[in-house]
PDB file of C-alpha atoms in Angstrom:
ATOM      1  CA  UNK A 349      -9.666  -9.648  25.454  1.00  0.00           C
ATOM      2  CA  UNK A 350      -5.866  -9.725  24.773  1.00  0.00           C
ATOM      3  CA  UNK A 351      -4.652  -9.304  21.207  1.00  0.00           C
ATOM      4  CA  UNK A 352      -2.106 -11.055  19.892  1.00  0.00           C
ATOM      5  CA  UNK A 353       0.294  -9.353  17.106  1.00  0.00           C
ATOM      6  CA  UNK A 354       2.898 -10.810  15.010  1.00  0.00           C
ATOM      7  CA  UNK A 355       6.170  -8.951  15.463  1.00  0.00           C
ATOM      8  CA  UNK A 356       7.086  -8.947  11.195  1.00  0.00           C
ATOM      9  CA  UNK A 357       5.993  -6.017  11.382  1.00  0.00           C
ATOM     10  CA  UNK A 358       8.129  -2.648  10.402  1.00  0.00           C
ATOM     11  CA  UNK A 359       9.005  -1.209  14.131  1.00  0.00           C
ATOM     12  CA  UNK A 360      10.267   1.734  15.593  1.00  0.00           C
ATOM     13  CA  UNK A 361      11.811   2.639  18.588  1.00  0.00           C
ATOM     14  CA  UNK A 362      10.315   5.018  21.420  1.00  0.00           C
ATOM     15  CA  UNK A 363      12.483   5.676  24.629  1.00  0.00           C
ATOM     16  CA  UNK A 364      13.797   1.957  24.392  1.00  0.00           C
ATOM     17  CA  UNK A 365       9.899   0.593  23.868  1.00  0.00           C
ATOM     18  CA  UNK A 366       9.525  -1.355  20.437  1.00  0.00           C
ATOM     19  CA  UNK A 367       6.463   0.037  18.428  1.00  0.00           C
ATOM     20  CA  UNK A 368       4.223  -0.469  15.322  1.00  0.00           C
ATOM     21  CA  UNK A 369       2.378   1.263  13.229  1.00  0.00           C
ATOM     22  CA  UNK A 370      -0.467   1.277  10.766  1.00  0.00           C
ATOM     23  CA  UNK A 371      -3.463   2.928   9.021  1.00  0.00           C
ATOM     24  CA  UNK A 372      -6.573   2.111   7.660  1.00  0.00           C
ATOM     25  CA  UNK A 373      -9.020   4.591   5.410  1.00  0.00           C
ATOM     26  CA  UNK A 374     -12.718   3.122   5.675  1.00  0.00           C
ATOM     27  CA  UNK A 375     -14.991   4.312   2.996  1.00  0.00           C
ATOM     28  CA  UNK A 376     -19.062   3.689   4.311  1.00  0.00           C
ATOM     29  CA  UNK A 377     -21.354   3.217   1.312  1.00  0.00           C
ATOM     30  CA  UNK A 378     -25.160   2.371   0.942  1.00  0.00           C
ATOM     31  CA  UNK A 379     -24.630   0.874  -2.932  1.00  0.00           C
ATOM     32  CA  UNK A 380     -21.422  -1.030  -2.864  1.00  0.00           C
ATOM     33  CA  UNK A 381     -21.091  -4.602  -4.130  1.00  0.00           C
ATOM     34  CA  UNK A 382     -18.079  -6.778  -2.254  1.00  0.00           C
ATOM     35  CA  UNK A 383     -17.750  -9.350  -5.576  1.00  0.00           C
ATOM     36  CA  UNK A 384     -16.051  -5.864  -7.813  1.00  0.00           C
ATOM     37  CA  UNK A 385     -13.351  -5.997  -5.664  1.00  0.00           C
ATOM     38  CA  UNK A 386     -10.844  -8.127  -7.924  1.00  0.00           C
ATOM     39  CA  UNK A 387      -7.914  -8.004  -9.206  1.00  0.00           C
ATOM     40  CA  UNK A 388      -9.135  -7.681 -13.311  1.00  0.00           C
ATOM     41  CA  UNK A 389     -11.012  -4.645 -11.871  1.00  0.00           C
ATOM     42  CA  UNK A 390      -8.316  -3.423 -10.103  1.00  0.00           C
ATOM     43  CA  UNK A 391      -5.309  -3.523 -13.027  1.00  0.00           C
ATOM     44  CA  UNK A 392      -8.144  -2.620 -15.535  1.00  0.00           C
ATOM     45  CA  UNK A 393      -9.696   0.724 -14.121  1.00  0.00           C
ATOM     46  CA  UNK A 394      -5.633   1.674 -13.339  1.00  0.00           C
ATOM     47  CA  UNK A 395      -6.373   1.735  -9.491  1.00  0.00           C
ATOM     48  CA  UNK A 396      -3.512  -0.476  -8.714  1.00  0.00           C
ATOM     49  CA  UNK A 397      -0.115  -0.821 -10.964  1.00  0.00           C
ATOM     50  CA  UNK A 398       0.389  -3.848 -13.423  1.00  0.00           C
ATOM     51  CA  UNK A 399       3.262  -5.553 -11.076  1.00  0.00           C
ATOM     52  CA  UNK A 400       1.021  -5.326  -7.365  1.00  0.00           C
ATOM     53  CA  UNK A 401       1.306  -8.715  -6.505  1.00  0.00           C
ATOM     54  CA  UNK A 402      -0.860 -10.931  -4.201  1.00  0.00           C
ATOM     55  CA  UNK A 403       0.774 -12.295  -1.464  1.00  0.00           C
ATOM     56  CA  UNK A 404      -1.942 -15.142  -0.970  1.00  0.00           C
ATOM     57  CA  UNK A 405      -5.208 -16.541  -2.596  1.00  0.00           C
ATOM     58  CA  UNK A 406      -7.689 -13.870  -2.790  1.00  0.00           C
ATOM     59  CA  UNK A 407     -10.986 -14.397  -0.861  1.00  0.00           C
ATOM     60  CA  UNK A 408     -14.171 -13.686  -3.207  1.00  0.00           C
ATOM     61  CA  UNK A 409     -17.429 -14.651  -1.913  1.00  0.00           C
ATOM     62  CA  UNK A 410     -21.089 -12.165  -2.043  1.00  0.00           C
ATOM     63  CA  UNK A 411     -20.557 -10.622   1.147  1.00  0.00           C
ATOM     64  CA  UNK A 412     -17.135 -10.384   1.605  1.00  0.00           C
ATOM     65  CA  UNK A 413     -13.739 -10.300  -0.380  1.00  0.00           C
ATOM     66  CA  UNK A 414     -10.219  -9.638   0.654  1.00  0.00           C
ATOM     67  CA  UNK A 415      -7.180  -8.802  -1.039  1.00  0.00           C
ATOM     68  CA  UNK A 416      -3.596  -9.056   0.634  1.00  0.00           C
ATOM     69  CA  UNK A 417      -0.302  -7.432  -1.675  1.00  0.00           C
ATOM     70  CA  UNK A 418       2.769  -8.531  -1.214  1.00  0.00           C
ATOM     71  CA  UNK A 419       3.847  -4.571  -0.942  1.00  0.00           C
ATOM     72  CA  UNK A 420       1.825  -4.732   2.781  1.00  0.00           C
ATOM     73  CA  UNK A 421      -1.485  -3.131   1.376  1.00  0.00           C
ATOM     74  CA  UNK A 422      -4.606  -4.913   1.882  1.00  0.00           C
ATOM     75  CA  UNK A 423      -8.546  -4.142   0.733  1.00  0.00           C
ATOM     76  CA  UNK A 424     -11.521  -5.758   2.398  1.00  0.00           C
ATOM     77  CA  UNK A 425     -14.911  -5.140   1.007  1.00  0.00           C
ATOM     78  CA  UNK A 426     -18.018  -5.878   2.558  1.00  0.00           C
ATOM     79  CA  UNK A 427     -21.742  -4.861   1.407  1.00  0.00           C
ATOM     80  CA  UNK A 428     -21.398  -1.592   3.099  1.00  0.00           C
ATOM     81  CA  UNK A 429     -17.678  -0.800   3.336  1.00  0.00           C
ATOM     82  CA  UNK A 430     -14.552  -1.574   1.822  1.00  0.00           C
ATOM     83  CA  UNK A 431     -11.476  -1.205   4.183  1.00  0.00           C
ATOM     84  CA  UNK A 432      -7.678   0.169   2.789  1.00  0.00           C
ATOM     85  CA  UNK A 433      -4.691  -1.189   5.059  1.00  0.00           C
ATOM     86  CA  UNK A 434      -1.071  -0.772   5.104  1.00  0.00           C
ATOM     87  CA  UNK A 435       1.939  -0.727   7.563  1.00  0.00           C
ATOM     88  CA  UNK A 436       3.617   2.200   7.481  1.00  0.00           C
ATOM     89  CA  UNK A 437       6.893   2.277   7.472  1.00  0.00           C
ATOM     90  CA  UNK A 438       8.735   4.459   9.915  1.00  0.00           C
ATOM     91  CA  UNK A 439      11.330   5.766   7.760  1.00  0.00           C
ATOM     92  CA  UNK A 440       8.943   6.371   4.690  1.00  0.00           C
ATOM     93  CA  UNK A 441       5.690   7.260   5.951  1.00  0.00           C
ATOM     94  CA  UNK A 442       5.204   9.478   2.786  1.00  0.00           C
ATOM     95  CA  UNK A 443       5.394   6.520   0.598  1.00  0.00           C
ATOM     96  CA  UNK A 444       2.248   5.230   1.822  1.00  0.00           C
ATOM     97  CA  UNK A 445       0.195   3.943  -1.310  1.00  0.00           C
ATOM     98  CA  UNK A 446      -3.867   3.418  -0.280  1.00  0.00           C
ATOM     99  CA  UNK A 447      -3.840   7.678   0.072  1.00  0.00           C
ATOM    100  CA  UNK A 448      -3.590   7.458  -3.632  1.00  0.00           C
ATOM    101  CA  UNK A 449      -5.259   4.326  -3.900  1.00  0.00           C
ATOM    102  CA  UNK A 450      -8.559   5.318  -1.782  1.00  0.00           C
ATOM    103  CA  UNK A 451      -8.717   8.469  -4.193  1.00  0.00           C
ATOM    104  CA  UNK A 452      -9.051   6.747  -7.071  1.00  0.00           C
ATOM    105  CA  UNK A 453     -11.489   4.281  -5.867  1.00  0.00           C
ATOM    106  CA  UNK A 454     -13.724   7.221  -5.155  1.00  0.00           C
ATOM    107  CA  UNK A 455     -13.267   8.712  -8.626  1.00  0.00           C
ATOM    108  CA  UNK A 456     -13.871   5.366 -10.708  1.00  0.00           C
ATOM    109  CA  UNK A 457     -16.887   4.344  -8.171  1.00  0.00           C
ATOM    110  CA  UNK A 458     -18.968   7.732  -7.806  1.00  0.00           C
ATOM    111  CA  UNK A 459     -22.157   6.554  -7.681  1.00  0.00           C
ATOM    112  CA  UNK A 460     -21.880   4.496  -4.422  1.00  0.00           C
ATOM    113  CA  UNK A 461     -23.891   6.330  -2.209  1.00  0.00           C
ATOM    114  CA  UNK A 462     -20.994   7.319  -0.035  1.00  0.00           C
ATOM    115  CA  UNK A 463     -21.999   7.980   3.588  1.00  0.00           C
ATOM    116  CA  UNK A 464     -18.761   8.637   5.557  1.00  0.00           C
ATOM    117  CA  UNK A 465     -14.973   7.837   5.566  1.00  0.00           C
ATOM    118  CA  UNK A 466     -13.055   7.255   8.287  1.00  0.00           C
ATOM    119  CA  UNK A 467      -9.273   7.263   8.508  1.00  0.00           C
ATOM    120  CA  UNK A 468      -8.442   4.238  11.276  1.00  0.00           C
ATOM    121  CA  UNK A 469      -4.484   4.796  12.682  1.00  0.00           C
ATOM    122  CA  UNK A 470      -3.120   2.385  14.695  1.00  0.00           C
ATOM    123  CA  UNK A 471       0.076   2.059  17.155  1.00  0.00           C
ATOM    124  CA  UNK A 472       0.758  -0.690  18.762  1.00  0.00           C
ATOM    125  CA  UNK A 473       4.151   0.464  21.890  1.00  0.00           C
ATOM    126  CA  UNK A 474       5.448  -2.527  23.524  1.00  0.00           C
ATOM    127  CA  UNK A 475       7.476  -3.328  26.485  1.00  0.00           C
ATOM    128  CA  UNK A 476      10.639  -5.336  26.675  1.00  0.00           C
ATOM    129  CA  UNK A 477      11.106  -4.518  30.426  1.00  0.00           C
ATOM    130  CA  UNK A 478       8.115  -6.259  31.598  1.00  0.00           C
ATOM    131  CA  UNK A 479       5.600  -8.619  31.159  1.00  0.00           C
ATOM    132  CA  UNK A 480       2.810  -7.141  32.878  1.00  0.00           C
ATOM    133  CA  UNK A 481       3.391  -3.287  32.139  1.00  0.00           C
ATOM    134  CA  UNK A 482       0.744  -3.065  29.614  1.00  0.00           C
ATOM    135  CA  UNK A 483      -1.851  -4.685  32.291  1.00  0.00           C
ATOM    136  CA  UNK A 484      -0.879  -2.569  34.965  1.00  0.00           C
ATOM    137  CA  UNK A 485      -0.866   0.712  33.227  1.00  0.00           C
ATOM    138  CA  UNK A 486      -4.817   0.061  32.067  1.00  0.00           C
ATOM    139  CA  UNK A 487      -5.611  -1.594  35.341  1.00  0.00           C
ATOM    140  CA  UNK A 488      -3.945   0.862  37.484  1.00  0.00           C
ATOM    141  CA  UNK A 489      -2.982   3.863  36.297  1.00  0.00           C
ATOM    142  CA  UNK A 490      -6.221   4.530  33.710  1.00  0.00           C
ATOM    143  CA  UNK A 491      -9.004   2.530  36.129  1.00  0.00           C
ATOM    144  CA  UNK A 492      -9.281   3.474  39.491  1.00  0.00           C
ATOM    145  CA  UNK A 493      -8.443  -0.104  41.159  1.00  0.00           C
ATOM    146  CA  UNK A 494     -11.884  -1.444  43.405  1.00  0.00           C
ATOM    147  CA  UNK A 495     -13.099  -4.496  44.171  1.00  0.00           C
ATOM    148  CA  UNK A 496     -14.181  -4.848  40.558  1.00  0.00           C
ATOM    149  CA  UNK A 497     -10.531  -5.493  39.794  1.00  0.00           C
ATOM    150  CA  UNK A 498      -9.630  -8.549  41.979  1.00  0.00           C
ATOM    151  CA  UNK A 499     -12.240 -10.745  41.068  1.00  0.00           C
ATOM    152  CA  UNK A 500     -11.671 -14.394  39.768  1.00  0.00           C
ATOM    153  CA  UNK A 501      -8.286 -16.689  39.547  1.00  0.00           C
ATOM    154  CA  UNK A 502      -6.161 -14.743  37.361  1.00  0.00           C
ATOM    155  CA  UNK A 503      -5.355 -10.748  36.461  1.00  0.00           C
ATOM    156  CA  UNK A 504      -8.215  -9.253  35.264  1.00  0.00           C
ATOM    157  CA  UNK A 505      -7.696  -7.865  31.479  1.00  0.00           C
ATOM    158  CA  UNK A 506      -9.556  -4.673  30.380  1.00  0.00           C
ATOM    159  CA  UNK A 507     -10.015  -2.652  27.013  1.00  0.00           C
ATOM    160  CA  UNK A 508     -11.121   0.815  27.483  1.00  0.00           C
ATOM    161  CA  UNK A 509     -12.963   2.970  24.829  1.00  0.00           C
ATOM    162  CA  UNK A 510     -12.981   6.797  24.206  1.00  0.00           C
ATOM    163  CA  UNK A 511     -14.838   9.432  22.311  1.00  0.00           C
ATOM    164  CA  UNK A 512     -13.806  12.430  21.431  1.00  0.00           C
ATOM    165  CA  UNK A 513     -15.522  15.148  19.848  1.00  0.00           C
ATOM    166  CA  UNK A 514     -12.658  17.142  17.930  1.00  0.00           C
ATOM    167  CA  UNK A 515     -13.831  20.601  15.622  1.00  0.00           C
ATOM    168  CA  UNK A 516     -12.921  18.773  12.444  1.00  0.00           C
ATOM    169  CA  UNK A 517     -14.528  15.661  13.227  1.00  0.00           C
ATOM    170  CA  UNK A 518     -15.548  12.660  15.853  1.00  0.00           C
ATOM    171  CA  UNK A 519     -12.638  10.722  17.429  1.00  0.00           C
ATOM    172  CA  UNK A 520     -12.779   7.170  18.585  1.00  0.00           C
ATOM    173  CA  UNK A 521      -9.918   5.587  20.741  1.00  0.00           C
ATOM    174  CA  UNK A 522     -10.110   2.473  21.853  1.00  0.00           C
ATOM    175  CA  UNK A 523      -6.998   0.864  24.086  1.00  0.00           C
ATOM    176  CA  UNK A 524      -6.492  -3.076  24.585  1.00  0.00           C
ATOM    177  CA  UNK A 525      -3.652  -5.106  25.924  1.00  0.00           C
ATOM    178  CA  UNK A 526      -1.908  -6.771  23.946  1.00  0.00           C
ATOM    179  CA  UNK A 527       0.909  -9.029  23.141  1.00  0.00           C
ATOM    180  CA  UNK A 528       3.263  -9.095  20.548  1.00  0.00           C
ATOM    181  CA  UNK A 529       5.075 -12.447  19.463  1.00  0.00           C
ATOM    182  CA  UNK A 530       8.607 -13.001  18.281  1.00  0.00           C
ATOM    183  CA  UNK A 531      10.225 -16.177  16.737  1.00  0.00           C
ATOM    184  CA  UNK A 532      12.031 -18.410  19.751  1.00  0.00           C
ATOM    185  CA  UNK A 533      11.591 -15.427  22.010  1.00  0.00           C
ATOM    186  CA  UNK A 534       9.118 -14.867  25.103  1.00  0.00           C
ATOM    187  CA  UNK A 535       5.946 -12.624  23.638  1.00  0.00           C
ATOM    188  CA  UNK A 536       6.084  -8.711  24.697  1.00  0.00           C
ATOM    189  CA  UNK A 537       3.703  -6.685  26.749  1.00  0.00           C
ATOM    190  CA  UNK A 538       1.987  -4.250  24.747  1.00  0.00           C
ATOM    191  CA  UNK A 539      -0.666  -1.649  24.357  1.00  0.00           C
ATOM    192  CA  UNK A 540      -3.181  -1.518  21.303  1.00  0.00           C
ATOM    193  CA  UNK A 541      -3.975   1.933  20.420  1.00  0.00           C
ATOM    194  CA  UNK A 542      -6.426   1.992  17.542  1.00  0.00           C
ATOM    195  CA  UNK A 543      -8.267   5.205  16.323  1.00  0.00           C
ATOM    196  CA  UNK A 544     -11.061   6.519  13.879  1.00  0.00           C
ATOM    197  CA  UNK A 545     -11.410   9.946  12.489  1.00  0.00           C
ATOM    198  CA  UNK A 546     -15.220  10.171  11.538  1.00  0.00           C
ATOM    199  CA  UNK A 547     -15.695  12.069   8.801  1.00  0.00           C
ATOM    200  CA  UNK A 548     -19.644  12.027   7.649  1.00  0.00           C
ATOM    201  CA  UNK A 549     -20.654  12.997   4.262  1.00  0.00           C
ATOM    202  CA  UNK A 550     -24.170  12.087   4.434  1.00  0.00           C
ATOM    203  CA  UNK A 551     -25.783  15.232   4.328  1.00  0.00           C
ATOM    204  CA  UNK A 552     -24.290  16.755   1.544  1.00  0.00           C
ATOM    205  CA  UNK A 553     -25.427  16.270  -2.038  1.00  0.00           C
ATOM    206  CA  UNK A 554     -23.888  13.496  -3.961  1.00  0.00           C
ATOM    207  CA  UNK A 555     -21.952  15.343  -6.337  1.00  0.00           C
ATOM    208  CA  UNK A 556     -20.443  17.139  -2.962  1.00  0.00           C
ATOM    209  CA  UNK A 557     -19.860  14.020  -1.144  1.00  0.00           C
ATOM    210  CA  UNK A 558     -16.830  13.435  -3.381  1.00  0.00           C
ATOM    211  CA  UNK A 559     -15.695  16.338  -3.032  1.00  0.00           C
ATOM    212  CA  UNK A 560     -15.865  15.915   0.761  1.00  0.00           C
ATOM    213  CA  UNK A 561     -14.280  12.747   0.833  1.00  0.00           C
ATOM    214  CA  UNK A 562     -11.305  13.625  -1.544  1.00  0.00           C
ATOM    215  CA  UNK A 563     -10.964  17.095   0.907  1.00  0.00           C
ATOM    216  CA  UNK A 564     -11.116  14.950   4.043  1.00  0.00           C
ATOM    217  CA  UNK A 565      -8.406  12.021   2.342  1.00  0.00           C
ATOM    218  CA  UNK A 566      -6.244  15.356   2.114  1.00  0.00           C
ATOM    219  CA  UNK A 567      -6.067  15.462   6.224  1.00  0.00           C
ATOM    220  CA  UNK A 568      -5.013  11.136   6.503  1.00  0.00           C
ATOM    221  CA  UNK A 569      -1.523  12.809   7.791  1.00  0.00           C
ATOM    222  CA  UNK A 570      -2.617  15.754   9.788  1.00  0.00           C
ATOM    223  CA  UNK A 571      -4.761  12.664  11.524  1.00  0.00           C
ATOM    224  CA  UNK A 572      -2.071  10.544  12.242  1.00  0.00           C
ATOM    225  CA  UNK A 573       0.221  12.801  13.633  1.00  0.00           C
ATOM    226  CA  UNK A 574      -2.967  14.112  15.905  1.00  0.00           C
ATOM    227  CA  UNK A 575      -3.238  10.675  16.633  1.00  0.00           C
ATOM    228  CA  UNK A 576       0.718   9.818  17.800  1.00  0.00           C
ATOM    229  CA  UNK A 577       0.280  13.341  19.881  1.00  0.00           C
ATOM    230  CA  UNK A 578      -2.537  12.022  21.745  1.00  0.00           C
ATOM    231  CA  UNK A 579      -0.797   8.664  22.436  1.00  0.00           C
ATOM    232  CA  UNK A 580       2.497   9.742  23.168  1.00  0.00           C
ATOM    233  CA  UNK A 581       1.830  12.924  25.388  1.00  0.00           C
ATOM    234  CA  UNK A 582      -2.111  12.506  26.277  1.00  0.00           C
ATOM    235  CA  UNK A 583      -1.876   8.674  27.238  1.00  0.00           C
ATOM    236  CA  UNK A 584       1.996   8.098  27.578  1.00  0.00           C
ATOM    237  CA  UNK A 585       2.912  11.227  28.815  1.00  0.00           C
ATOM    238  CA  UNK A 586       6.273  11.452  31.048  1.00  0.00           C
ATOM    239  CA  UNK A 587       4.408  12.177  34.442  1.00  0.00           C
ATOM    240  CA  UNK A 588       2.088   8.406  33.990  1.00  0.00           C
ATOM    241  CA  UNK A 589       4.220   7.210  31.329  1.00  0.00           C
ATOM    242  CA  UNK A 590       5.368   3.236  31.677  1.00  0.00           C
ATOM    243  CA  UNK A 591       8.425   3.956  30.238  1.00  0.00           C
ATOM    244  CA  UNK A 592       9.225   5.546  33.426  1.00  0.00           C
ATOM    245  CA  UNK A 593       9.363   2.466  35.464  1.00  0.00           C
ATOM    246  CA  UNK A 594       7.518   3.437  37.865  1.00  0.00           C
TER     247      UNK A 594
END
């Protein structure tokens, strides 16, 4: 299935492709209750400044809530998880704020019965030269092509999962086509890559899970720059890379 991306996000540029980024941290929980995520909480516990503003209506319900900041963070809580998103801006990744943020859930919630984080990168590269380049390099150059791939009316779209298992931790890449759309302009070709770090804390005793977690919150940029290595030279590397044109 295709995604489709609004372009308002902060881009960069990679050997004349137009790219996005962003990351998520994931904290897995057995005792977590979606309706404490709110903004009294929040501002009250000093896990998010005074002046964070919301950039819509907050969405509080018992199984799920959502909170969207004007500043580009966002926190979705569910009965098991609660999810930490920003953009990252390409010429301030260090600025990033749910690092910080994440941490300080974890020390003002302790007693969640934390069972894993993961730290979710994503990077979206996109291709102004052509419409289909982001189809073909999936199709083509990652799939060998078989009758499987000419079936039906129209070009066959495909999303492609891997799983990796790196000595820190498990990896999970997924890769989808997608498209990117710009305001009075033809959409772009692009690929999703979106990635988990797996970082389990399960097994260890609860006092040691925070520990764990705060340790393994420590690595959120050593796994995003793992993560742009892999896509840039693993995936997009200059022998198979699209931006060759070949």
């Amino acid at each position: 299935m295709q995604t489709t991306i609004n372009a308002s996000l902060n881009p960069y540029f990679v050997t004349g492709t137009l790219g996005f980024e962003e990351l998520a941290i994931a904290l897995v929980a057995n005792q977590f209750n979606p309706s404490i995520l709110h903004m009294d909480f929040l501002k009250m516990s000093g896990m998010i400044p005074s002046d964070w503003e919301l950039q819509k209506q907050p969405i509080l319900t018992a199984t799920v809530s959502q909170l969207v900041f004007k500043n580009g963070v966002s926190l979705v809580a569910q009965p098991r998880s609660v999810t930490f998103t920003e953009t990252i801006d390409p010429k301030n990744e260090n600025a990033l704020k749910i690092p910080e943020l994440v941490r300080q859930f974890v020390e003002k919630l302790p007693n969640s019965d934390y069972q894993a984080m993961n730290i979710n990168p994503k990077i979206i590269v996109a291709f102004p030269a052509g419409k289909d380049i982001a189809r073909k390099y999936i199709v083509q150059k990652l799939l060998s092509p078989g009758p499987w791939s000419h079936l039906g009316v129209a070009p066959i779209q495909a999303a492609v999962n891997f799983f990796y298992q790196l000595e820190r931790c498990k990896l999970f890449v997924n890769l989808n086509e997608a498209q990117i759309q710009q305001p009075d302009q033809q959409p772009l070709s692009a690929l999703l890559f979106s990635g988990s770090f797996n970082y389990e804390v399960a097994n260890y005793t609860a006092g040691e899970r925070l520990q764990q977690l705060k340790l393994r919150l420590e690595s959120w940029s050593k796994d995003l720059e793992t993560f742009r290595q892999i896509v840039t030279n693993t995936f997009l590397g200059k022998q198979d890379s699209p931006f060759s044109g070949k």
